[in-house]
Tab-separated table of C-alpha atoms in Angstrom:
chain	number	residue	atom	x	y	z
A	1	MET	CA	253.123	58.474	178.814
A	2	ALA	CA	255.615	55.184	178.215
A	3	ASN	CA	255.467	52.242	181.225
A	4	TYR	CA	258.681	50.351	181.629
A	5	ALA	CA	260.253	47.372	183.748
A	6	TYR	CA	263.694	47.236	184.838
A	7	LEU	CA	264.853	43.745	185.462
A	8	ARG	CA	268.336	42.468	186.964
A	9	VAL	CA	268.963	39.672	184.767
A	10	SER	CA	271.340	37.176	186.869
A	11	THR	CA	272.822	33.140	185.962
A	12	ASP	CA	269.567	32.337	187.864
A	13	GLN	CA	266.866	32.365	185.316
A	14	GLN	CA	264.095	31.122	187.786
A	15	ASP	CA	265.100	34.550	189.523
A	16	VAL	CA	264.624	36.829	186.323
A	17	ASP	CA	260.958	34.876	186.047
A	18	ASN	CA	260.053	35.492	189.709
A	19	GLN	CA	261.074	39.235	188.711
A	20	ARG	CA	259.059	39.484	185.767
A	21	HIS	CA	256.281	37.616	186.926
A	22	GLY	CA	256.019	39.757	190.170
A	23	ILE	CA	256.122	42.839	187.940
A	24	LEU	CA	253.238	41.838	185.747
A	25	GLU	CA	251.032	40.822	188.411
A	26	TYR	CA	251.609	44.342	189.826
A	27	ALA	CA	251.114	45.881	186.643
A	28	ASN	CA	247.866	44.287	186.018
A	29	ARG	CA	246.693	45.383	190.020
A	30	ASN	CA	247.366	49.057	189.510
A	31	SER	CA	246.369	49.121	185.804
A	32	ILE	CA	250.046	49.784	184.435
A	33	THR	CA	249.692	48.648	181.025
A	34	ASN	CA	251.976	48.134	177.698
A	35	ILE	CA	254.872	47.578	179.823
A	36	GLN	CA	258.259	47.492	178.031
A	37	PHE	CA	260.711	45.155	179.877
A	38	VAL	CA	264.493	46.781	180.177
A	39	GLU	CA	266.807	44.133	180.996
A	40	ASP	CA	270.472	44.582	182.799
A	41	THR	CA	273.409	42.101	183.455
A	42	VAL	CA	275.589	44.683	184.491
A	43	SER	CA	276.170	44.245	188.486
A	44	GLY	CA	274.297	46.193	190.941
A	45	LYS	CA	277.703	47.417	192.524
A	46	VAL	CA	278.218	49.390	189.180
A	47	LYS	CA	276.962	53.037	189.522
A	48	TRP	CA	273.507	53.527	188.565
A	49	LYS	CA	274.713	55.894	185.463
A	50	GLU	CA	276.786	53.769	184.033
A	51	ARG	CA	274.105	50.755	183.942
A	52	ARG	CA	271.226	50.004	181.470
A	53	ILE	CA	268.902	51.843	184.370
A	54	GLY	CA	270.856	54.939	183.998
A	55	ASP	CA	270.745	55.003	180.100
A	56	LEU	CA	266.353	54.521	180.944
A	57	LEU	CA	266.143	57.110	183.691
A	58	LEU	CA	268.401	59.851	181.966
A	59	LYS	CA	268.139	59.454	178.636
A	60	THR	CA	265.022	57.448	177.307
A	61	MET	CA	262.034	58.412	180.192
A	62	GLN	CA	259.970	61.376	179.752
A	63	PRO	CA	258.035	63.596	182.487
A	64	GLY	CA	255.058	61.288	183.154
A	65	ASP	CA	256.489	58.336	182.686
A	66	THR	CA	256.538	55.125	184.709
A	67	ALA	CA	259.374	53.073	185.645
A	68	VAL	CA	258.657	49.349	188.019
A	69	PHE	CA	261.143	47.527	189.550
A	70	ALA	CA	260.695	43.995	191.244
A	71	GLU	CA	262.241	45.275	194.401
A	72	ILE	CA	264.772	48.291	196.261
A	73	SER	CA	267.744	45.818	195.585
A	74	ARG	CA	267.091	45.280	191.930
A	75	MET	CA	267.694	49.230	191.406
A	76	ALA	CA	271.280	49.303	193.326
A	77	ARG	CA	273.486	48.022	195.835
A	78	SER	CA	273.933	51.297	197.987
A	79	THR	CA	271.482	53.364	199.578
A	80	LEU	CA	272.984	56.600	198.189
A	81	GLN	CA	272.754	55.296	194.660
A	82	VAL	CA	269.145	54.496	195.413
A	83	LEU	CA	268.510	58.012	197.010
A	84	GLU	CA	269.664	59.270	193.816
A	85	MET	CA	267.875	57.729	191.489
A	86	LEU	CA	264.398	58.479	193.476
A	87	GLU	CA	265.454	62.411	193.887
A	88	HIS	CA	266.407	62.260	189.656
A	89	ALA	CA	262.742	60.751	188.829
A	90	SER	CA	261.188	63.051	191.272
A	91	THR	CA	262.720	66.346	189.679
A	92	LYS	CA	261.848	65.265	186.187
A	93	ASN	CA	257.939	63.901	187.550
A	94	MET	CA	258.788	60.558	186.537
A	95	GLN	CA	256.842	57.626	188.572
A	96	ILE	CA	258.618	54.882	190.266
A	97	HIS	CA	256.813	52.034	191.393
A	98	VAL	CA	258.834	49.370	193.574
A	99	VAL	CA	256.687	46.076	193.580
A	100	LYS	CA	257.959	43.835	196.877
A	101	GLN	CA	258.140	47.140	199.205
A	102	ASN	CA	254.824	48.328	198.167
A	103	MET	CA	256.373	51.784	196.962
A	104	ARG	CA	255.224	54.338	194.801
A	105	PHE	CA	256.546	57.429	194.002
A	106	ASP	CA	253.852	59.625	191.647
A	107	ASP	CA	252.532	62.888	191.551
A	108	SER	CA	250.674	62.809	194.713
A	109	LEU	CA	251.442	64.939	197.976
A	110	ASN	CA	252.513	62.184	199.689
A	111	ALA	CA	254.993	61.163	197.221
A	112	LYS	CA	256.307	64.339	196.900
A	113	ILE	CA	256.941	64.933	200.696
A	114	MET	CA	258.406	61.506	200.437
A	115	ALA	CA	260.812	62.574	197.325
A	116	THR	CA	261.983	65.757	199.247
A	117	VAL	CA	262.702	63.715	202.219
A	118	PHE	CA	265.007	61.256	200.016
A	119	GLY	CA	266.604	64.185	198.582
A	120	MET	CA	268.024	65.366	201.877
A	121	ALA	CA	268.515	61.591	202.896
A	122	ALA	CA	271.388	61.539	199.694
A	123	GLU	CA	272.622	64.865	200.506
A	124	ILE	CA	273.338	63.894	204.259
A	125	GLU	CA	274.636	59.701	202.867
A	126	ARG	CA	276.956	62.184	200.652
A	127	GLU	CA	278.400	63.661	203.522
A	128	PHE	CA	278.444	61.264	205.549
A	129	ILE	CA	280.718	58.947	202.897
A	130	SER	CA	282.845	62.435	202.800
A	131	LEU	CA	283.459	62.313	206.129
A	132	ARG	CA	284.392	59.094	206.815
A	133	THR	CA	286.551	59.089	203.811
A	134	LYS	CA	288.730	62.013	205.367
A	135	GLU	CA	288.636	60.662	208.580
A	136	ALA	CA	290.186	57.033	207.410
A	137	LEU	CA	292.610	59.162	205.483
A	138	ALA	CA	293.613	60.879	208.554
A	139	LYS	CA	293.825	57.836	210.590
A	140	ARG	CA	296.271	56.222	207.958
A	141	LYS	CA	298.381	59.030	207.795
A	142	ALA	CA	298.381	59.561	211.764
A	143	ASP	CA	299.404	55.663	211.586
A	144	GLY	CA	302.479	56.245	209.371
A	145	VAL	CA	300.577	54.950	205.935
A	146	THR	CA	302.139	56.937	203.078
A	147	LEU	CA	299.232	58.012	201.080
A	148	GLY	CA	298.816	58.069	197.244
A	149	ARG	CA	300.926	56.113	194.757
A	150	PRO	CA	304.484	55.163	195.976
A	151	LYS	CA	306.967	57.176	194.617
A	152	GLY	CA	309.907	55.742	192.407
A	153	LYS	CA	309.370	53.201	189.400
A	154	ALA	CA	307.052	50.534	189.975
A	155	GLU	CA	308.731	46.967	190.394
A	156	THR	CA	306.548	45.753	187.485
A	157	VAL	CA	304.018	47.022	185.012
A	158	LYS	CA	301.830	45.517	182.523
A	159	LEU	CA	304.177	45.256	179.424
A	160	ASP	CA	306.956	43.654	181.679
A	161	ALA	CA	305.182	40.006	180.466
A	162	ARG	CA	305.810	40.875	176.994
A	163	ALA	CA	309.433	42.218	177.347
A	164	ASP	CA	310.701	39.454	175.241
A	165	GLU	CA	307.983	39.820	172.347
A	166	ILE	CA	308.383	43.598	172.505
A	167	ARG	CA	312.593	42.870	172.090
A	168	ARG	CA	312.077	40.673	169.252
A	169	TYR	CA	309.865	43.569	167.125
A	170	LEU	CA	312.246	46.100	167.924
A	171	ALA	CA	314.885	43.912	166.692
A	172	LYS	CA	312.838	43.434	163.728
A	173	ASP	CA	313.155	47.117	162.825
A	174	ILE	CA	308.844	47.208	163.501
A	175	SER	CA	307.952	51.071	164.302
A	176	LYS	CA	307.018	51.695	167.763
A	177	ARG	CA	303.473	52.493	166.851
A	178	ALA	CA	302.904	49.343	165.259
A	179	ILE	CA	304.231	47.490	168.415
A	180	ALA	CA	301.918	49.443	170.902
A	181	LYS	CA	298.703	48.123	168.435
A	182	LEU	CA	300.723	44.546	168.524
A	183	VAL	CA	300.660	44.571	172.293
A	184	ASP	CA	297.217	46.113	172.867
A	185	CYS	CA	298.612	49.251	174.786
A	186	SER	CA	298.584	53.146	173.849
A	187	LYS	CA	301.790	54.366	172.317
A	188	SER	CA	302.414	56.704	175.805
A	189	THR	CA	302.529	53.344	178.279
A	190	LEU	CA	304.782	52.010	175.190
A	191	TYR	CA	307.483	54.356	175.333
A	192	ASN	CA	306.922	54.627	178.943
A	193	TRP	CA	307.807	51.258	179.332
A	194	LEU	CA	310.931	51.604	176.791
A	195	GLU	CA	312.413	54.496	178.384
A	196	ARG	CA	312.110	52.339	181.744
A	197	GLU	CA	313.810	49.687	180.167
A	198	GLY	CA	316.566	51.430	178.362
A	199	LEU	CA	315.048	50.637	175.050
A	200	ASN	CA	313.654	54.243	173.869
A	201	LYS	CA	316.907	54.637	172.085
A	202	LYS	CA	317.013	56.744	168.393
A	203	LYS	CA	318.434	55.173	165.740
A	204	PRO	CA	321.977	57.143	164.844
A	205	LYS	CA	321.066	59.263	161.357
A	206	THR	CA	323.137	57.990	158.723
A	207	ALA	CA	325.142	60.249	156.714
A	208	LYS	CA	324.248	61.326	153.557
A	209	ALA	CA	327.190	60.067	151.015
A	210	PRO	CA	328.278	63.614	149.409
A	211	THR	CA	326.991	63.922	145.794
A	212	THR	CA	329.477	65.160	142.995
A	213	THR	CA	328.989	67.192	140.079
A	214	PRO	CA	330.290	65.488	136.908
């Protein structure tokens, strides 16, 4: 069984050192040895499955492994994300320790009861988020706000800033595939922009001169 510690790395080195020190002290008190530190520089606002903690919980850790966090806020910035992480760890028989709050989710009966409650809380929180979203959209609609993307042609798009550059490439007879690479966009994005600007005209085919037989 492996032991891991997750560090949310920020620009404040002292904060990182404090996290590490607190985790090591906690590990010594609770006989958690051979800890492997996992550092993450991605913001806690990003969904946990898209951060290194997601890789740790979903890919690296196995049943019976342990993950230690300095505090709840280092896990994620939203209650729902924290609940989802704890729920996942519980279903996979992984142990979670949170130093500052002195919380321990292991294979004990109390921890299993807490994990069940957290799983229910996560489901309730999802329902609340869905309900709040629907209510907000309904209110905006009732206030006369048009929902969704506005119809019609966008006033400005990404490639407008490179219009002169694209026209120069077209004048030099550079292929559209090559132009898309030069302006760092997909071919479809370039084609749509050219269509919007009326520049997507196909060149007339040059008639071949008739061949004469001697």
